[in-house]
Amino acid sequence: MKGLAWWLVAQGVLVVLAVGAPIAYAQTPPAGAAYPNRPITLLHAYSAGGSSAVILRALAENAGKALGQRMIVEDRPGAGGALAPTHMLKSGKPDGYILSQLPQPLLRIPHIQKTEFDVLNDFTWIIRIIDYTYAMVVRPDAPWKTVGELVKHAQANPGKLTYATSGVGVTMHMAMENLATLAGIKWVHVPHRQTTDMMNAVIGGQVDILSSAISYAPLVEAGKIRVLAILSANRVKRWPQIPTVREQGFDVNASSSYGIGGPKGMDPKIVKLLHDTFRKGLDDPEFLKLLDRYDTVRSYMNTEDYTRWAREQYAIEKTVVEKIGLKP
């Protein structure tokens, strides 16, 4: 009887042992149990397989171990990075059990199109994590060795060159259009949803240029693609010989951060616990090695600073959108 009783307990059934003592097994933690008492879902705003996915999953694994609960990363790509945060707001209570990656384009998209959220008031900006490093990539046999040569070709062939990014309004799209404005050229934007699709498009010659966060070092080292220029402010450790676009005479700096957030109205104690947990994960030596592997820069901000930064960046993004002419 005792063995059967314990088996029934394991199935969540209330049983009474021979001695008459009731034993209850609750599959769902009782109300008021300490957070977290069940797995946490963290939504990833882009497609699986890219550097963003790898980095976020590593951070989530560390956080889950520290919290004593699984942190499940779920890919929700789309809408230039806004689909995941939007899904969080629709499906989650502000209890800390559904979180989302908050990419910087989230602060730009409301200036381009109508959104289902108020970006400054509907989110809890818990912690900023990293900055992406961006670059322009071409086929190895592309005739341009410098941005200047590319610009001259584009000037002589208006509307003929094509470039791929992960969507309308993303940082790479803004950087390429900013470059076009400065150089007085016109080229065609070809958005792709999947990182692998963009890579295959430039390798196969379907597009001339790829503008993307650096996550393709093996393809460069294998000679399948070539980095033409770094779009971010600084050269990268991996390829110190490759100059930035700014160094080549065009004042373009593709900078984009992302962090983790939740819906508005979260308990400050839960926010602090999540912040502190992610913060420790950012200092993990293996995590820092991972950032180097993907040429990504750690750019930590605490909750207060991240919230203030979001408001300031929102105003900056409005100016950039108007300058490029994407304002609806």
Tab-separated table of C-alpha atoms in Angstrom:
chain	number	residue	atom	x	y	z
A	1	MET	CA	0.000	0.000	0.000
A	2	LYS	CA	2.777	2.420	0.878
A	3	GLY	CA	4.468	2.097	-2.521
A	4	LEU	CA	1.133	2.564	-4.322
A	5	ALA	CA	0.347	5.568	-2.152
A	6	TRP	CA	3.588	7.313	-3.021
A	7	TRP	CA	2.988	6.561	-6.718
A	8	LEU	CA	-0.441	8.174	-6.473
A	9	VAL	CA	1.073	11.154	-4.680
A	10	ALA	CA	3.505	11.560	-7.567
A	11	GLN	CA	0.509	11.800	-9.901
A	12	GLY	CA	-1.018	14.616	-7.870
A	13	VAL	CA	-3.679	12.472	-6.118
A	14	LEU	CA	-4.627	13.024	-2.473
A	15	VAL	CA	-4.233	9.712	-0.604
A	16	VAL	CA	-4.362	8.496	2.962
A	17	LEU	CA	-1.717	6.111	4.222
A	18	ALA	CA	-2.486	3.254	6.525
A	19	VAL	CA	-1.701	5.418	9.526
A	20	GLY	CA	-4.428	7.828	8.433
A	21	ALA	CA	-2.196	10.856	7.759
A	22	PRO	CA	-3.333	12.791	4.667
A	23	ILE	CA	-0.670	13.717	2.114
A	24	ALA	CA	-1.412	16.224	-0.664
A	25	TYR	CA	0.698	16.762	-3.770
A	26	ALA	CA	0.019	19.993	-5.637
A	27	GLN	CA	1.094	20.076	-9.280
A	28	THR	CA	0.423	23.824	-9.363
A	29	PRO	CA	2.174	25.872	-6.657
A	30	PRO	CA	-0.214	27.468	-4.169
A	31	ALA	CA	-1.138	31.130	-4.524
A	32	GLY	CA	1.386	33.379	-2.850
A	33	ALA	CA	4.302	30.979	-3.350
A	34	ALA	CA	7.641	32.712	-3.745
A	35	TYR	CA	8.638	33.817	-7.247
A	36	PRO	CA	9.548	31.977	-9.363
A	37	ASN	CA	7.606	28.807	-8.706
A	38	ARG	CA	7.198	27.706	-12.332
A	39	PRO	CA	9.142	28.081	-15.601
A	40	ILE	CA	9.625	31.542	-17.093
A	41	THR	CA	9.162	32.251	-20.806
A	42	LEU	CA	11.556	34.689	-22.466
A	43	LEU	CA	10.518	35.733	-25.975
A	44	HIS	CA	13.264	36.201	-28.556
A	45	ALA	CA	12.445	38.916	-31.109
A	46	TYR	CA	14.351	37.446	-34.059
A	47	SER	CA	14.752	34.135	-35.858
A	48	ALA	CA	16.562	31.130	-34.450
A	49	GLY	CA	20.164	30.489	-35.434
A	50	GLY	CA	21.574	34.017	-35.337
A	51	SER	CA	23.887	35.544	-32.753
A	52	SER	CA	20.952	37.126	-30.928
A	53	ALA	CA	19.357	33.726	-30.364
A	54	VAL	CA	22.571	32.090	-29.161
A	55	ILE	CA	23.413	34.912	-26.756
A	56	LEU	CA	19.904	35.187	-25.319
A	57	ARG	CA	19.661	31.432	-24.752
A	58	ALA	CA	22.998	31.370	-22.946
A	59	LEU	CA	21.907	34.211	-20.675
A	60	ALA	CA	18.541	32.559	-20.037
A	61	GLU	CA	20.192	29.266	-19.127
A	62	ASN	CA	22.394	30.997	-16.568
A	63	ALA	CA	19.445	32.934	-15.160
A	64	GLY	CA	17.291	29.824	-14.902
A	65	LYS	CA	19.954	28.005	-12.912
A	66	ALA	CA	20.335	30.957	-10.552
A	67	LEU	CA	16.561	31.273	-10.058
A	68	GLY	CA	15.990	27.544	-9.649
A	69	GLN	CA	13.478	27.434	-12.504
A	70	ARG	CA	13.741	26.818	-16.224
A	71	MET	CA	13.796	29.903	-18.421
A	72	ILE	CA	12.434	28.875	-21.808
A	73	VAL	CA	13.419	30.994	-24.808
A	74	GLU	CA	10.737	31.101	-27.486
A	75	ASP	CA	11.444	32.594	-30.916
A	76	ARG	CA	8.873	35.170	-32.052
A	77	PRO	CA	10.436	36.870	-35.089
A	78	GLY	CA	8.622	39.493	-37.078
A	79	ALA	CA	7.558	43.136	-37.348
A	80	GLY	CA	11.163	44.330	-37.191
A	81	GLY	CA	11.565	43.013	-33.660
A	82	ALA	CA	8.207	44.238	-32.343
A	83	LEU	CA	6.246	40.991	-32.599
A	84	ALA	CA	7.764	39.376	-29.497
A	85	PRO	CA	7.135	42.352	-27.161
A	86	THR	CA	3.619	42.731	-28.580
A	87	HIS	CA	2.898	39.054	-27.953
A	88	MET	CA	4.162	39.435	-24.380
A	89	LEU	CA	1.751	42.281	-23.710
A	90	LYS	CA	-1.171	40.323	-25.144
A	91	SER	CA	-0.526	37.022	-23.426
A	92	GLY	CA	1.185	37.834	-20.158
A	93	LYS	CA	0.292	39.250	-16.798
A	94	PRO	CA	2.910	41.502	-15.153
A	95	ASP	CA	3.932	38.667	-12.829
A	96	GLY	CA	7.400	37.972	-14.229
A	97	TYR	CA	6.528	34.695	-15.952
A	98	ILE	CA	6.596	36.054	-19.475
A	99	LEU	CA	9.397	38.389	-20.493
A	100	SER	CA	10.683	39.621	-23.835
A	101	GLN	CA	13.799	40.782	-25.545
A	102	LEU	CA	13.399	44.528	-26.133
A	103	PRO	CA	15.357	45.442	-29.278
A	104	GLN	CA	16.211	49.077	-29.959
A	105	PRO	CA	14.030	49.248	-33.117
A	106	LEU	CA	11.066	48.965	-30.757
A	107	LEU	CA	11.690	52.658	-30.004
A	108	ARG	CA	11.793	53.515	-33.710
A	109	ILE	CA	8.829	51.608	-35.103
A	110	PRO	CA	6.139	53.862	-33.545
A	111	HIS	CA	7.584	56.740	-35.587
A	112	ILE	CA	7.178	54.719	-38.797
A	113	GLN	CA	3.824	52.991	-38.358
A	114	LYS	CA	0.949	52.505	-35.961
A	115	THR	CA	1.604	50.038	-33.149
A	116	GLU	CA	-0.519	48.118	-30.696
A	117	PHE	CA	1.496	49.423	-27.756
A	118	ASP	CA	2.690	52.616	-26.114
A	119	VAL	CA	6.416	51.942	-26.123
A	120	LEU	CA	7.219	54.331	-23.279
A	121	ASN	CA	4.397	53.320	-20.958
A	122	ASP	CA	3.487	49.687	-21.644
A	123	PHE	CA	6.839	48.080	-20.799
A	124	THR	CA	9.045	47.549	-17.758
A	125	TRP	CA	12.625	48.081	-18.962
A	126	ILE	CA	14.432	45.646	-16.652
A	127	ILE	CA	18.033	45.523	-17.900
A	128	ARG	CA	20.058	46.483	-20.980
A	129	ILE	CA	22.499	43.805	-22.065
A	130	ILE	CA	24.468	44.264	-25.277
A	131	ASP	CA	25.235	46.326	-28.364
A	132	TYR	CA	25.346	44.693	-31.762
A	133	THR	CA	28.216	45.251	-34.172
A	134	TYR	CA	27.091	45.717	-37.781
A	135	ALA	CA	28.858	45.347	-41.099
A	136	MET	CA	28.318	45.472	-44.859
A	137	VAL	CA	28.974	42.141	-46.542
A	138	VAL	CA	29.402	41.269	-50.237
A	139	ARG	CA	30.385	38.284	-52.328
A	140	PRO	CA	34.131	37.576	-52.549
A	141	ASP	CA	34.134	38.465	-56.251
A	142	ALA	CA	32.252	41.754	-55.818
A	143	PRO	CA	34.097	44.545	-57.682
A	144	TRP	CA	34.097	46.989	-54.755
A	145	LYS	CA	36.972	47.029	-52.276
A	146	THR	CA	35.886	50.192	-50.451
A	147	VAL	CA	32.657	51.996	-49.615
A	148	GLY	CA	33.780	54.786	-51.933
A	149	GLU	CA	33.939	52.380	-54.873
A	150	LEU	CA	30.503	51.005	-53.975
A	151	VAL	CA	29.051	54.516	-53.830
A	152	LYS	CA	30.517	55.447	-57.237
A	153	HIS	CA	28.963	52.317	-58.739
A	154	ALA	CA	25.600	53.139	-57.166
A	155	GLN	CA	25.764	56.719	-58.441
A	156	ALA	CA	26.376	55.456	-61.968
A	157	ASN	CA	23.609	52.844	-61.670
A	158	PRO	CA	20.741	54.404	-59.690
A	159	GLY	CA	18.235	51.887	-58.371
A	160	LYS	CA	20.222	48.900	-59.655
A	161	LEU	CA	22.028	47.737	-56.509
A	162	THR	CA	20.121	45.727	-53.910
A	163	TYR	CA	20.789	45.145	-50.233
A	164	ALA	CA	19.291	42.770	-47.688
A	165	THR	CA	18.405	43.375	-44.031
A	166	SER	CA	16.128	41.676	-41.529
A	167	GLY	CA	13.245	44.090	-42.089
A	168	VAL	CA	11.877	47.569	-42.666
A	169	GLY	CA	12.845	49.982	-39.902
A	170	VAL	CA	15.543	47.805	-38.353
A	171	THR	CA	18.897	49.381	-37.554
A	172	MET	CA	20.608	47.980	-40.645
A	173	HIS	CA	17.884	49.402	-42.891
A	174	MET	CA	18.233	52.815	-41.260
A	175	ALA	CA	22.022	52.752	-41.607
A	176	MET	CA	21.935	51.862	-45.286
A	177	GLU	CA	19.355	54.542	-46.063
A	178	ASN	CA	21.354	57.053	-44.067
A	179	LEU	CA	24.395	56.180	-46.174
A	180	ALA	CA	22.306	56.554	-49.334
A	181	THR	CA	21.128	59.998	-48.213
A	182	LEU	CA	24.660	61.158	-47.425
A	183	ALA	CA	26.080	59.794	-50.683
A	184	GLY	CA	23.200	60.905	-52.883
A	185	ILE	CA	22.450	57.407	-54.195
A	186	LYS	CA	19.422	55.162	-54.599
A	187	TRP	CA	19.378	51.422	-54.066
A	188	VAL	CA	16.713	48.810	-53.397
A	189	HIS	CA	16.001	47.367	-49.968
A	190	VAL	CA	15.153	43.644	-49.901
A	191	PRO	CA	13.999	42.657	-46.393
A	192	HIS	CA	14.374	39.045	-45.239
A	193	ARG	CA	12.842	37.426	-42.185
A	194	GLN	CA	15.460	34.732	-41.636
A	195	THR	CA	19.198	35.320	-41.132
A	196	THR	CA	20.065	32.219	-43.163
A	197	ASP	CA	17.937	33.477	-46.055
A	198	MET	CA	19.898	36.739	-46.129
A	199	MET	CA	23.197	34.898	-46.141
A	200	ASN	CA	22.097	32.595	-48.948
A	201	ALA	CA	20.797	35.566	-50.946
A	202	VAL	CA	24.132	37.384	-50.949
A	203	ILE	CA	26.152	34.194	-51.502
A	204	GLY	CA	23.887	33.190	-54.377
A	205	GLY	CA	23.906	36.645	-55.959
A	206	GLN	CA	20.206	37.391	-55.451
A	207	VAL	CA	21.224	40.581	-53.616
A	208	ASP	CA	24.401	42.638	-53.926
A	209	ILE	CA	24.987	43.605	-50.302
A	210	LEU	CA	24.075	42.275	-46.881
A	211	SER	CA	23.744	44.676	-43.973
A	212	SER	CA	23.639	42.694	-40.769
A	213	ALA	CA	24.873	42.170	-37.250
A	214	ILE	CA	28.095	40.200	-37.337
A	215	SER	CA	27.282	36.519	-36.860
A	216	TYR	CA	28.859	35.020	-39.952
A	217	ALA	CA	32.587	34.801	-39.174
A	218	PRO	CA	32.839	31.143	-40.335
A	219	LEU	CA	31.472	32.128	-43.761
A	220	VAL	CA	34.030	34.926	-44.024
A	221	GLU	CA	36.845	32.625	-42.980
A	222	ALA	CA	35.640	30.016	-45.494
A	223	GLY	CA	35.834	32.636	-48.247
A	224	LYS	CA	32.117	32.529	-49.074
A	225	ILE	CA	31.510	36.207	-48.248
A	226	ARG	CA	33.654	39.293	-47.690
A	227	VAL	CA	33.253	42.121	-45.167
A	228	LEU	CA	33.363	45.422	-47.054
A	229	ALA	CA	33.128	47.758	-44.047
A	230	ILE	CA	32.092	47.952	-40.408
A	231	LEU	CA	28.888	49.958	-40.007
A	232	SER	CA	29.307	50.485	-36.257
A	233	ALA	CA	31.504	53.158	-34.681
A	234	ASN	CA	34.595	51.030	-34.026
A	235	ARG	CA	36.602	48.352	-35.786
A	236	VAL	CA	36.189	44.835	-34.464
A	237	LYS	CA	38.802	42.689	-32.760
A	238	ARG	CA	38.340	39.851	-35.226
A	239	TRP	CA	39.094	41.954	-38.323
A	240	PRO	CA	41.107	44.979	-37.183
A	241	GLN	CA	42.231	45.659	-40.746
A	242	ILE	CA	38.686	46.401	-41.954
A	243	PRO	CA	37.813	50.101	-41.589
A	244	THR	CA	34.481	51.517	-40.537
A	245	VAL	CA	32.164	53.332	-42.935
A	246	ARG	CA	32.863	56.509	-40.967
A	247	GLU	CA	36.592	56.073	-41.518
A	248	GLN	CA	35.884	55.849	-45.229
A	249	GLY	CA	34.294	59.277	-45.294
A	250	PHE	CA	30.611	58.730	-44.553
A	251	ASP	CA	29.187	59.704	-41.157
A	252	VAL	CA	27.228	56.521	-40.476
A	253	ASN	CA	27.159	54.678	-37.173
A	254	ALA	CA	24.842	51.695	-36.902
A	255	SER	CA	24.346	51.287	-33.178
A	256	SER	CA	21.682	49.084	-31.643
A	257	SER	CA	21.225	47.778	-28.125
A	258	TYR	CA	18.873	45.262	-26.652
A	259	GLY	CA	17.755	44.308	-23.209
A	260	ILE	CA	15.073	42.359	-21.404
A	261	GLY	CA	11.751	43.668	-20.191
A	262	GLY	CA	8.275	42.794	-19.079
A	263	PRO	CA	4.810	44.337	-19.129
A	264	LYS	CA	4.120	47.488	-17.141
A	265	GLY	CA	3.008	47.088	-13.534
A	266	MET	CA	5.528	44.463	-12.434
A	267	ASP	CA	6.268	44.053	-8.739
A	268	PRO	CA	9.467	46.048	-8.032
A	269	LYS	CA	10.805	43.123	-5.970
A	270	ILE	CA	10.478	40.775	-8.953
A	271	VAL	CA	12.040	43.371	-11.254
A	272	LYS	CA	15.011	43.682	-8.895
A	273	LEU	CA	15.412	39.915	-8.617
A	274	LEU	CA	15.392	39.519	-12.396
A	275	HIS	CA	17.756	42.448	-12.883
A	276	ASP	CA	20.227	41.135	-10.324
A	277	THR	CA	20.081	37.628	-11.773
A	278	PHE	CA	20.688	38.749	-15.362
A	279	ARG	CA	23.358	41.157	-14.138
A	280	LYS	CA	25.351	38.301	-12.605
A	281	GLY	CA	25.009	36.335	-15.822
A	282	LEU	CA	26.594	39.198	-17.768
A	283	ASP	CA	29.761	38.760	-15.708
A	284	ASP	CA	30.049	35.022	-16.315
A	285	PRO	CA	33.431	34.373	-18.029
A	286	GLU	CA	31.927	31.886	-20.487
A	287	PHE	CA	29.215	34.369	-21.421
A	288	LEU	CA	31.810	37.067	-22.056
A	289	LYS	CA	33.699	34.654	-24.321
A	290	LEU	CA	30.462	34.076	-26.211
A	291	LEU	CA	30.074	37.815	-26.783
A	292	ASP	CA	33.586	37.961	-28.214
A	293	ARG	CA	32.836	35.002	-30.447
A	294	TYR	CA	29.960	36.941	-32.014
A	295	ASP	CA	31.727	40.332	-31.976
A	296	THR	CA	29.084	41.701	-29.642
A	297	VAL	CA	29.687	44.364	-26.997
A	298	ARG	CA	28.417	44.198	-23.425
A	299	SER	CA	26.496	47.426	-22.683
A	300	TYR	CA	24.853	46.936	-19.302
A	301	MET	CA	22.361	49.419	-17.857
A	302	ASN	CA	20.343	48.980	-14.687
A	303	THR	CA	16.563	49.375	-14.610
A	304	GLU	CA	16.537	53.089	-13.834
A	305	ASP	CA	19.178	53.988	-16.415
A	306	TYR	CA	17.678	51.705	-19.041
A	307	THR	CA	14.245	53.289	-18.605
A	308	ARG	CA	15.722	56.769	-18.933
A	309	TRP	CA	17.779	55.710	-21.956
A	310	ALA	CA	14.631	54.348	-23.655
A	311	ARG	CA	12.901	57.720	-23.350
A	312	GLU	CA	15.921	59.594	-24.657
A	313	GLN	CA	16.455	57.137	-27.522
A	314	TYR	CA	12.780	57.362	-28.495
A	315	ALA	CA	13.258	61.077	-29.205
A	316	ILE	CA	16.495	60.424	-31.134
A	317	GLU	CA	14.847	57.762	-33.291
A	318	LYS	CA	12.097	60.222	-34.243
A	319	THR	CA	14.702	62.647	-35.573
A	320	VAL	CA	16.507	59.926	-37.566
A	321	VAL	CA	13.276	58.612	-39.106
A	322	GLU	CA	12.285	62.103	-40.220
A	323	LYS	CA	15.754	62.737	-41.655
A	324	ILE	CA	15.656	59.606	-43.797
A	325	GLY	CA	12.051	60.195	-44.814
A	326	LEU	CA	10.412	57.064	-43.399
A	327	LYS	CA	7.867	59.001	-41.363
A	328	PRO	CA	4.344	57.988	-42.498
